[in-house]
Coordinates of C-alpha atoms and ligand atoms in Angstrom, one line a residue:
M1 CA -102.8 -62.7 -115.9
A2 CA -105.3 -64.4 -113.5
D3 CA -108.5 -66.4 -113.4
F4 CA -110.6 -63.5 -112.2
E5 CA -111.8 -60.3 -113.8
T6 CA -110.1 -57.1 -112.9
P7 CA -112.8 -54.6 -112.0
E8 CA -113.4 -51.7 -114.4
L9 CA -112.2 -48.2 -113.4
R10 CA -115.1 -45.9 -113.7
E11 CA -115.1 -42.1 -113.9
Y12 CA -116.9 -41.7 -110.6
P13 CA -117.2 -44.3 -107.8
I14 CA -120.6 -46.3 -108.0
I15 CA -121.9 -48.4 -105.2
P16 CA -122.1 -51.9 -106.6
K17 CA -125.1 -54.2 -106.8
L18 CA -124.9 -57.0 -104.2
K19 CA -123.5 -60.3 -105.3
E20 CA -124.0 -62.6 -102.4
G21 CA -121.2 -65.0 -101.6
V22 CA -118.9 -64.1 -104.6
M23 CA -115.9 -63.9 -102.3
A24 CA -116.7 -66.8 -100.0
H25 CA -114.0 -68.9 -101.7
S26 CA -111.3 -66.3 -100.9
K27 CA -109.3 -67.7 -98.0
P28 CA -105.6 -67.5 -97.2
Y29 CA -103.6 -70.7 -96.6
V30 CA -103.9 -72.1 -93.1
A31 CA -100.7 -72.0 -91.0
K32 CA -98.9 -75.4 -90.5
V33 CA -98.6 -77.0 -87.1
Q34 CA -95.0 -75.9 -86.5
F35 CA -95.8 -72.2 -87.3
Q36 CA -98.8 -72.2 -85.0
E37 CA -97.0 -73.9 -82.1
A38 CA -94.0 -71.6 -82.4
L39 CA -96.3 -68.7 -81.5
G40 CA -97.9 -70.6 -78.6
F41 CA -101.1 -71.5 -80.5
P42 CA -102.5 -75.0 -81.0
G43 CA -101.2 -76.7 -84.2
E44 CA -104.6 -77.5 -85.6
L45 CA -108.3 -77.1 -84.8
V46 CA -108.8 -78.3 -81.2
D47 CA -111.6 -80.8 -80.4
N48 CA -113.7 -78.5 -78.2
W49 CA -113.1 -75.5 -80.4
E50 CA -116.6 -73.9 -79.9
E51 CA -116.1 -73.7 -76.2
K52 CA -112.5 -72.4 -76.5
A53 CA -113.6 -69.8 -79.0
L54 CA -116.2 -68.5 -76.7
E55 CA -113.8 -68.5 -73.8
K56 CA -111.4 -66.4 -75.9
L57 CA -114.1 -64.1 -76.9
D58 CA -114.9 -63.5 -73.2
D59 CA -111.2 -63.0 -72.4
L60 CA -111.0 -60.3 -75.2
R61 CA -114.2 -58.6 -74.1
G62 CA -112.8 -58.4 -70.6
R63 CA -109.4 -57.2 -71.8
Y64 CA -110.5 -54.6 -74.3
R65 CA -113.5 -52.5 -73.3
S66 CA -113.7 -51.1 -76.8
L67 CA -114.5 -54.6 -78.2
Q68 CA -117.4 -55.0 -75.8
V69 CA -118.7 -51.5 -76.8
Y70 CA -118.4 -52.3 -80.5
L71 CA -120.3 -55.5 -80.2
D72 CA -123.1 -53.8 -78.3
S73 CA -123.5 -50.4 -80.0
C74 CA -124.1 -50.9 -83.7
V75 CA -127.6 -49.5 -84.6
K76 CA -127.5 -50.7 -88.2
C77 CA -127.7 -47.2 -89.6
G78 CA -125.9 -48.3 -92.7
A79 CA -123.4 -45.4 -92.9
C80 CA -120.4 -47.7 -93.2
T81 CA -121.9 -50.1 -95.8
D82 CA -120.3 -48.5 -98.9
K83 CA -117.0 -47.4 -97.2
C84 CA -115.0 -50.5 -97.5
H85 CA -112.7 -50.9 -100.5
Y86 CA -113.3 -54.7 -100.4
Y87 CA -117.0 -54.3 -100.7
L88 CA -116.7 -51.7 -103.4
G89 CA -114.2 -53.9 -105.4
T90 CA -115.9 -57.3 -104.9
S91 CA -119.7 -56.5 -104.4
D92 CA -119.9 -59.2 -101.8
P93 CA -122.3 -57.9 -99.0
K94 CA -120.3 -59.7 -96.3
N95 CA -117.5 -57.2 -97.1
M96 CA -119.7 -54.4 -95.9
P97 CA -118.2 -53.4 -92.5
V98 CA -121.4 -53.9 -90.6
A99 CA -121.9 -57.4 -92.1
R100 CA -118.3 -58.3 -91.3
Q101 CA -118.8 -57.2 -87.7
D102 CA -122.0 -59.2 -87.5
L103 CA -120.2 -62.4 -88.2
L104 CA -118.7 -62.1 -84.7
R105 CA -121.6 -60.2 -83.2
Q106 CA -124.2 -62.9 -84.1
V107 CA -122.2 -65.5 -82.1
Y108 CA -121.7 -63.0 -79.2
R109 CA -125.4 -62.4 -79.1
R110 CA -126.4 -66.0 -79.3
Y111 CA -124.3 -67.1 -76.3
R112 CA -123.8 -63.9 -74.2
T113 CA -127.0 -61.9 -74.4
F114 CA -130.5 -62.5 -73.0
A115 CA -132.3 -61.8 -76.2
G116 CA -129.9 -63.9 -78.3
K117 CA -130.3 -66.9 -75.9
Y118 CA -134.1 -66.9 -76.0
F119 CA -135.1 -65.2 -79.2
P120 CA -132.1 -65.7 -81.5
R121 CA -133.9 -65.1 -84.8
L122 CA -135.3 -61.8 -83.6
V123 CA -131.9 -60.4 -82.9
G124 CA -129.8 -62.0 -85.7
A125 CA -128.1 -64.4 -83.2
K126 CA -126.5 -67.6 -84.6
D127 CA -125.0 -70.8 -83.3
L128 CA -121.2 -71.2 -83.6
T129 CA -121.1 -73.9 -86.3
R130 CA -118.4 -75.0 -88.7
D131 CA -120.1 -72.9 -91.5
V132 CA -119.8 -69.8 -89.3
L133 CA -116.1 -70.6 -88.6
D134 CA -115.5 -70.9 -92.3
D135 CA -117.1 -67.5 -92.9
W136 CA -114.9 -66.1 -90.2
Y137 CA -111.8 -67.4 -91.8
S138 CA -112.8 -66.1 -95.2
Y139 CA -114.2 -62.7 -94.4
F140 CA -112.0 -61.7 -91.5
H141 CA -109.2 -62.2 -93.9
Q142 CA -110.9 -59.8 -96.3
C143 CA -110.4 -56.9 -93.9
S144 CA -107.2 -55.0 -94.1
Q145 CA -107.9 -53.4 -90.7
C146 CA -107.7 -50.0 -92.5
R147 CA -110.2 -48.3 -90.2
R148 CA -111.8 -46.3 -93.0
C149 CA -115.3 -47.5 -92.0
S150 CA -114.8 -46.3 -88.4
V151 CA -114.3 -42.7 -89.7
F152 CA -117.9 -42.8 -91.1
C153 CA -119.6 -44.7 -88.3
P154 CA -121.5 -42.2 -86.0
Y155 CA -120.5 -44.4 -83.1
G156 CA -116.8 -44.8 -84.1
I157 CA -117.2 -48.6 -84.3
D158 CA -113.8 -49.9 -85.5
T159 CA -114.2 -53.1 -87.6
A160 CA -110.4 -53.4 -87.6
E161 CA -110.5 -54.3 -83.9
I162 CA -113.3 -56.8 -84.4
S163 CA -111.2 -58.4 -87.2
M164 CA -108.2 -58.6 -85.0
A165 CA -110.2 -60.2 -82.2
A166 CA -111.7 -62.7 -84.6
R167 CA -108.3 -63.6 -85.9
E168 CA -107.0 -64.0 -82.4
I169 CA -109.9 -66.3 -81.5
M170 CA -109.1 -68.4 -84.6
D171 CA -105.4 -68.6 -83.7
T172 CA -106.4 -69.7 -80.2
I173 CA -108.5 -72.6 -81.5
G174 CA -105.8 -73.7 -84.0
V175 CA -106.8 -72.0 -87.2
G176 CA -104.1 -69.5 -88.0
Q177 CA -103.1 -67.8 -91.2
K178 CA -99.9 -69.1 -92.8
Y179 CA -98.6 -65.8 -94.2
C180 CA -98.8 -63.8 -90.9
N181 CA -97.8 -66.6 -88.5
E182 CA -94.8 -67.8 -90.5
I183 CA -93.6 -64.2 -90.7
I184 CA -94.0 -63.5 -87.0
G185 CA -92.0 -66.7 -86.3
K186 CA -89.1 -65.5 -88.5
A187 CA -89.1 -62.0 -87.0
A188 CA -89.2 -63.5 -83.5
T189 CA -86.2 -65.8 -84.1
I190 CA -84.0 -64.3 -86.8
G191 CA -85.0 -60.6 -86.4
N192 CA -86.8 -59.9 -89.6
N193 CA -89.7 -61.0 -91.7
L194 CA -87.5 -62.3 -94.5
G195 CA -85.4 -64.5 -92.3
L196 CA -82.3 -62.6 -93.5
P197 CA -79.4 -63.5 -91.2
E198 CA -76.7 -61.0 -90.0
P199 CA -74.0 -62.0 -92.6
A200 CA -76.5 -61.6 -95.5
L201 CA -77.7 -58.2 -94.1
A202 CA -74.2 -57.0 -93.6
D203 CA -73.3 -58.0 -97.2
T204 CA -76.4 -56.2 -98.6
L205 CA -75.6 -53.0 -96.7
E206 CA -72.0 -53.1 -97.9
G207 CA -73.2 -53.5 -101.5
L208 CA -75.4 -50.4 -101.0
E209 CA -72.5 -48.4 -99.7
E210 CA -70.4 -49.2 -102.8
E211 CA -73.4 -48.4 -105.1
V212 CA -74.1 -45.0 -103.5
E213 CA -70.4 -44.0 -103.5
E214 CA -70.1 -45.0 -107.1
D215 CA -73.1 -43.0 -107.9
T216 CA -72.4 -39.8 -105.9
G217 CA -68.7 -39.9 -105.1
V218 CA -69.6 -39.6 -101.4
P219 CA -68.9 -42.4 -98.8
V220 CA -72.5 -42.5 -97.4
K221 CA -72.5 -45.2 -94.7
F222 CA -75.1 -47.9 -94.0
P223 CA -73.9 -48.9 -90.5
L224 CA -74.9 -52.2 -88.8
D225 CA -74.6 -53.0 -85.1
Q226 CA -72.4 -49.9 -84.4
K227 CA -72.4 -49.5 -80.6
G228 CA -72.5 -46.0 -79.3
S229 CA -74.4 -44.6 -82.3
E230 CA -76.8 -41.8 -81.6
I231 CA -79.7 -43.2 -83.6
L232 CA -81.1 -46.7 -84.1
L233 CA -82.9 -47.0 -87.4
V234 CA -85.6 -49.7 -87.4
T235 CA -87.0 -50.2 -90.9
P236 CA -89.0 -52.7 -92.8
S237 CA -86.8 -55.5 -94.1
A238 CA -88.2 -54.9 -97.6
D239 CA -86.1 -51.7 -97.5
F240 CA -83.0 -53.9 -97.8
F241 CA -83.6 -55.2 -101.3
A242 CA -87.0 -54.6 -102.9
E243 CA -87.8 -51.8 -105.3
P244 CA -88.8 -49.1 -104.7
H245 CA -88.2 -49.6 -101.0
V246 CA -84.4 -49.8 -101.2
D247 CA -84.3 -46.4 -102.8
G248 CA -86.0 -45.1 -99.7
L249 CA -83.4 -46.6 -97.5
I250 CA -80.7 -44.9 -99.6
G251 CA -82.6 -41.7 -99.0
Y252 CA -82.6 -42.1 -95.2
A253 CA -78.9 -42.8 -95.3
K254 CA -78.2 -39.7 -97.3
V255 CA -80.3 -37.6 -94.9
F256 CA -78.4 -39.0 -91.8
H257 CA -75.2 -38.4 -93.7
E258 CA -76.1 -34.8 -94.4
A259 CA -77.3 -34.2 -90.9
G260 CA -73.9 -35.4 -89.6
V261 CA -75.4 -37.8 -87.0
S262 CA -74.1 -41.2 -86.1
W263 CA -76.7 -43.9 -86.7
T264 CA -76.9 -47.7 -87.0
M265 CA -79.3 -50.5 -87.9
S266 CA -79.4 -53.6 -85.8
S267 CA -79.1 -57.2 -87.0
Y268 CA -81.0 -58.3 -83.9
A269 CA -84.0 -56.0 -84.6
S270 CA -83.8 -55.7 -88.3
E271 CA -87.5 -55.4 -88.8
A272 CA -89.9 -52.5 -88.2
A273 CA -93.0 -54.5 -89.3
N274 CA -94.9 -56.1 -86.5
F275 CA -97.4 -58.6 -87.9
G276 CA -98.5 -59.4 -84.3
M277 CA -100.9 -56.5 -84.7
F278 CA -102.6 -58.1 -87.7
I279 CA -103.5 -61.3 -85.8
G280 CA -104.6 -59.2 -82.8
S281 CA -102.0 -60.9 -80.6
Y282 CA -100.7 -58.6 -77.8
E283 CA -98.2 -61.2 -76.7
N284 CA -96.6 -61.5 -80.2
M285 CA -96.7 -57.8 -80.7
R286 CA -94.9 -57.4 -77.4
S287 CA -92.2 -59.9 -78.1
L288 CA -91.3 -58.3 -81.4
S289 CA -91.3 -54.8 -79.7
L290 CA -89.1 -56.0 -77.0
R291 CA -86.4 -56.9 -79.6
I292 CA -86.3 -53.3 -80.6
R293 CA -85.9 -52.2 -77.0
K294 CA -83.1 -54.7 -76.4
A295 CA -81.3 -53.6 -79.6
A296 CA -81.5 -50.0 -78.5
E297 CA -80.2 -50.8 -75.0
D298 CA -77.4 -53.1 -76.3
L299 CA -76.2 -50.6 -78.8
G300 CA -76.5 -47.7 -76.3
V301 CA -78.3 -45.4 -78.7
K302 CA -80.1 -42.2 -77.6
R303 CA -82.9 -42.2 -80.2
I304 CA -85.0 -44.6 -82.2
V305 CA -86.2 -43.7 -85.7
F306 CA -88.6 -45.7 -87.7
G307 CA -88.4 -46.1 -91.5
E308 CA -91.2 -46.0 -94.0
C309 CA -93.7 -48.6 -92.8
G310 CA -97.4 -47.9 -92.2
H311 CA -98.5 -50.4 -89.6
A312 CA -95.0 -50.4 -88.0
W313 CA -95.5 -46.7 -87.3
R314 CA -98.9 -47.4 -85.8
V315 CA -97.5 -50.0 -83.5
A316 CA -94.5 -47.7 -82.7
Y317 CA -96.5 -44.5 -82.3
S318 CA -99.5 -45.9 -80.5
F319 CA -98.3 -49.0 -78.6
L320 CA -94.4 -49.1 -78.3
N321 CA -94.3 -47.4 -74.9
T322 CA -97.0 -49.7 -73.5
L323 CA -95.5 -52.8 -75.0
A324 CA -91.8 -52.3 -74.3
G325 CA -91.5 -49.0 -72.3
P326 CA -90.5 -47.0 -70.5
F327 CA -87.7 -45.8 -72.8
D328 CA -86.2 -43.6 -70.0
F329 CA -82.7 -44.6 -71.2
L330 CA -83.2 -42.6 -74.4
D331 CA -82.6 -38.8 -74.9
P332 CA -85.8 -37.1 -73.6
N333 CA -85.3 -34.2 -76.0
Y334 CA -86.6 -36.3 -78.9
P335 CA -89.9 -38.1 -79.4
V336 CA -89.9 -41.8 -78.7
P337 CA -90.1 -43.1 -81.3
Q338 CA -89.6 -40.7 -84.2
H339 CA -90.6 -41.3 -87.8
I340 CA -88.0 -40.8 -90.6
C341 CA -90.4 -38.3 -92.1
E342 CA -90.4 -36.2 -88.9
F343 CA -86.6 -36.4 -88.8
T344 CA -86.2 -35.2 -92.5
Y345 CA -89.0 -32.6 -92.1
D346 CA -87.3 -31.1 -89.0
L347 CA -84.0 -30.7 -91.0
I348 CA -86.0 -29.1 -93.9
Q349 CA -87.6 -26.7 -91.4
K350 CA -84.2 -25.7 -90.1
D351 CA -82.9 -25.2 -93.6
K352 CA -80.3 -27.9 -93.2
L353 CA -81.0 -29.8 -96.4
K354 CA -80.5 -28.5 -99.9
F355 CA -82.4 -29.9 -102.8
D356 CA -82.1 -29.8 -106.5
K357 CA -85.8 -30.4 -107.3
S358 CA -85.1 -30.6 -111.0
E359 CA -83.7 -34.1 -110.4
N360 CA -87.4 -35.2 -110.0
D361 CA -88.8 -33.1 -112.9
H362 CA -89.4 -36.2 -115.0
M363 CA -92.2 -37.1 -112.7
T364 CA -95.5 -35.5 -111.6
L365 CA -96.3 -37.0 -108.2
T366 CA -99.3 -37.7 -106.1
F367 CA -99.3 -39.2 -102.6
H368 CA -101.0 -42.2 -101.2
D369 CA -101.9 -41.8 -97.5
S370 CA -101.3 -45.2 -95.9
C371 CA -104.2 -46.3 -93.7
N372 CA -102.3 -47.0 -90.5
V373 CA -100.4 -43.7 -90.7
A374 CA -103.5 -41.7 -91.7
R375 CA -106.1 -43.2 -89.2
A376 CA -104.1 -44.7 -86.4
S377 CA -101.2 -42.5 -85.7
R378 CA -99.8 -39.0 -86.1
M379 CA -96.6 -37.2 -86.9
G380 CA -95.1 -34.0 -85.6
D381 CA -96.8 -31.8 -82.9
K382 CA -99.8 -30.6 -84.8
A383 CA -103.0 -32.3 -85.7
G384 CA -102.9 -33.6 -89.2
G385 CA -99.1 -33.8 -89.2
Q386 CA -99.3 -37.3 -90.7
F387 CA -100.8 -35.8 -93.8
D388 CA -98.9 -32.5 -94.0
I389 CA -95.3 -33.7 -93.2
P390 CA -94.9 -36.3 -96.0
R391 CA -96.5 -33.8 -98.5
A392 CA -94.1 -31.1 -97.3
I393 CA -91.2 -33.4 -97.9
I394 CA -92.4 -34.3 -101.4
R395 CA -92.9 -30.6 -102.2
A396 CA -89.4 -29.8 -100.9
A397 CA -87.9 -32.4 -103.2
C398 CA -90.1 -32.1 -106.3
N399 CA -91.6 -29.4 -108.4
N400 CA -94.7 -31.3 -109.6
F401 CA -97.2 -32.5 -107.0
V402 CA -100.9 -33.0 -107.2
D403 CA -103.2 -34.5 -104.6
M404 CA -105.8 -37.2 -105.5
P405 CA -109.5 -36.2 -104.9
A406 CA -110.4 -35.2 -101.4
D407 CA -112.6 -38.2 -100.7
A408 CA -109.7 -40.6 -101.3
I409 CA -106.9 -39.0 -99.3
G410 CA -106.2 -37.9 -95.7
E411 CA -108.5 -39.4 -93.2
A412 CA -110.7 -40.8 -95.9
T413 CA -107.8 -42.5 -97.7
F414 CA -108.5 -45.8 -99.4
C415 CA -106.4 -48.8 -98.5
C416 CA -104.0 -50.1 -101.2
G417 CA -105.8 -53.5 -100.9
G418 CA -102.9 -55.4 -99.4
G419 CA -102.7 -54.3 -95.8
G420 CA -103.6 -56.1 -92.6
G421 CA -101.7 -59.3 -93.3
L422 CA -103.3 -59.8 -96.7
L423 CA -100.2 -59.2 -98.9
T424 CA -99.9 -62.8 -100.0
D425 CA -100.3 -64.3 -103.4
D426 CA -103.0 -66.7 -102.2
L427 CA -105.2 -63.6 -101.9
M428 CA -104.4 -62.0 -105.2
E429 CA -108.0 -61.8 -106.4
L430 CA -109.0 -59.9 -103.2
R431 CA -105.9 -57.7 -103.4
V432 CA -106.6 -56.7 -107.0
K433 CA -110.3 -56.1 -106.4
G434 CA -109.7 -54.3 -103.2
A435 CA -107.4 -51.9 -104.9
Q436 CA -110.1 -50.6 -107.3
P437 CA -111.1 -47.5 -105.3
R438 CA -107.5 -46.4 -104.9
M439 CA -106.8 -47.1 -108.6
E440 CA -109.9 -45.1 -109.6
A441 CA -108.7 -42.1 -107.7
Y442 CA -105.2 -42.5 -109.2
K443 CA -106.6 -42.7 -112.7
R444 CA -108.4 -39.3 -112.1
V445 CA -105.2 -37.5 -111.5
V446 CA -103.3 -39.4 -114.2
E447 CA -105.9 -38.3 -116.7
D448 CA -106.7 -34.8 -115.4
N449 CA -103.3 -33.7 -114.2
G450 CA -100.7 -35.7 -116.0
V451 CA -99.6 -37.5 -112.8
T452 CA -96.9 -40.1 -113.6
N453 CA -96.1 -41.5 -110.2
V454 CA -97.5 -42.2 -106.7
A455 CA -95.4 -41.9 -103.6
A456 CA -96.0 -43.8 -100.4
I457 CA -94.4 -44.3 -97.0
C458 CA -95.5 -47.9 -96.3
A459 CA -93.6 -51.1 -97.3
I460 CA -96.9 -53.0 -97.8
C461 CA -98.4 -50.3 -99.9
K462 CA -95.3 -50.2 -102.1
S463 CA -95.2 -54.0 -102.6
Q464 CA -99.0 -54.1 -103.2
F465 CA -98.9 -51.2 -105.8
T466 CA -96.0 -52.9 -107.6
K467 CA -98.2 -56.0 -108.0
V468 CA -101.6 -54.4 -108.7
L469 CA -100.8 -51.3 -110.8
P470 CA -100.3 -53.5 -114.0
Y471 CA -103.7 -55.1 -113.6
Y472 CA -105.2 -51.6 -114.1
G473 CA -103.1 -50.7 -117.0
F474 CA -100.5 -48.7 -115.1
G475 CA -96.7 -49.3 -114.8
M476 CA -95.4 -51.3 -111.9
T477 CA -92.7 -48.6 -111.4
D478 CA -95.3 -45.8 -110.9
I479 CA -94.9 -46.4 -107.2
V480 CA -92.0 -44.6 -105.5
S481 CA -90.8 -44.2 -101.9
V482 CA -91.0 -40.7 -100.4
H483 CA -87.3 -40.9 -99.4
Q484 CA -86.5 -42.0 -102.9
L485 CA -87.6 -38.5 -104.0
V486 CA -85.4 -37.1 -101.2
S487 CA -82.5 -39.3 -102.3
E488 CA -82.7 -38.1 -105.9
A489 CA -82.9 -34.4 -105.1
L490 CA -80.8 -34.1 -102.0
V491 CA -77.5 -32.2 -102.7
L492 CA -74.7 -33.8 -100.7
S493 CA -72.6 -31.0 -99.4
D494 CA -69.4 -33.1 -99.6
A495 CA -70.0 -34.4 -103.1
P496 CA -67.2 -33.8 -105.5
S497 CA -68.0 -30.7 -107.6
D498 CA -68.3 -30.9 -111.4
D499 CA -65.1 -28.9 -111.6
N500 CA -63.3 -31.6 -109.5
D501 CA -64.8 -34.2 -111.8
S502 CA -63.4 -32.6 -114.9
D503 CA -60.0 -32.1 -113.2
T504 CA -59.9 -35.8 -112.4
E505 CA -61.0 -36.6 -115.9
A506 CA -58.3 -34.3 -117.3
E507 CA -55.7 -35.7 -115.1
A508 CA -56.7 -39.2 -116.0
Ligands
LIG1 S1 -111.4 -51.8 -91.5 FE1 -111.1 -51.3 -93.7 S2 -111.0 -53.3 -94.6 FE2 -111.9 -53.6 -92.6 S3 -114.2 -53.5 -92.9 FE3 -113.5 -51.4 -92.4 S4 -113.1 -50.4 -94.4 FE4 -113.2 -52.6 -94.8
LIG2 S1 -122.0 -47.1 -89.4 FE1 -121.6 -47.9 -87.3 S2 -123.6 -48.0 -86.3 FE2 -124.0 -47.7 -88.5 S3 -124.2 -49.8 -89.4 FE3 -122.0 -49.3 -89.6 S4 -121.1 -50.0 -87.7 FE4 -123.3 -50.0 -87.3

């Protein structure tokens, strides 16, 4: 299947022995000139790149107080060293969070601290050389910005922010990552990561309407660009065609149908994902967020609901109001924005959805908490809502649910291995190895509790699981969308009854 070895799944996690430099070769393709320039970055490495990199570092330290604090406050206690899935799966010591941070910190110390300028070796300070830049490119693209390490750091140092800063510095000197920067360009010009134009999107949604009506006998709508709708749904573009994502989209449509609300998607803002976050670029994150605002204004909606996408929810929940607010033209009676899980959960609480759970009886489910939802956002109005609400929805739609071990869920959840802009085939070895801790936890419930499927609410997690599950001996279809479970079990109140069916058959 590949020219690397898939790590073994052990019964209990073991901290691996160090294998220095084993992942130094792992680097994503560099973005071409046109993709760099389209985002306002130099096309290739600039001549005075060392000077420019330090200037950018200063700019970011000035802009983000947190970055300055993180660079100064690590006491090398070691609490984070075994918390990164990429270290656990690859054994490369530079994938220990503290070592990853030090790649940037050593340069900061060398040029911007007294001790680093005069006693560099004493404080681990290093010159910014081409070798250091190569290490940056390699190891800052082996961080999925999942923030697991920050949960265990006594100082709350967030390696994700350091990785974002390092990627932004690299973009600024002309060394961007192909996968992210190409995608940001497409979303900024066409409206979605796939570069799917309006006619293709309209055609896809029409096809889904026909499929669902054939399946249920109910004319469930998938509206596009419907002015005056109450709700704008912004969802990851993978929901339009990929499995199991599209089954989730069918679930949202059925929920909206059952709720009796008018809703629409937008061809102008047909993407929830915001890869601007992965490269740490405030400007790119903002330009993508402004498309959503414009779509909401142009369509005259009252509410914005986000579909199942982990990092999109982080950007929406944590930054949307800052990036593109104020959203004072929306209905103040609803959260801005709202997650589709919050929307569905609210209906469940009000007893407005009826489920036939037996439709999902062929599965025993577990739930994968996606990093950006778990550690960088929230749902509902209670602490921990981001953990409880998706589980409550699964339990409402399914009879059989078992959680994975406590040290691999909730706030301590392990990344799927493909987050943070790493979901590209040129990083397949990293993705497979980084998935090991999640796969180990999954294996436990498969063997001990007969779990057959894992549900998720993140487009990246779903795509990553589809790819990596088979490397570990599981089926690629083990991964399901949470709203796919909703879709299967939801009883549509205007569905033709069995009696009607037999009448029709008899008449025919
Ligand atoms: S943020 Fe996640 S991927 Fe990055 S170093 Fe920390 S644990 Fe590893
Ligand atoms: S846990 Fe925090 S303080 Fe300790 S080594 Fe890691 S980053 Fe540094």
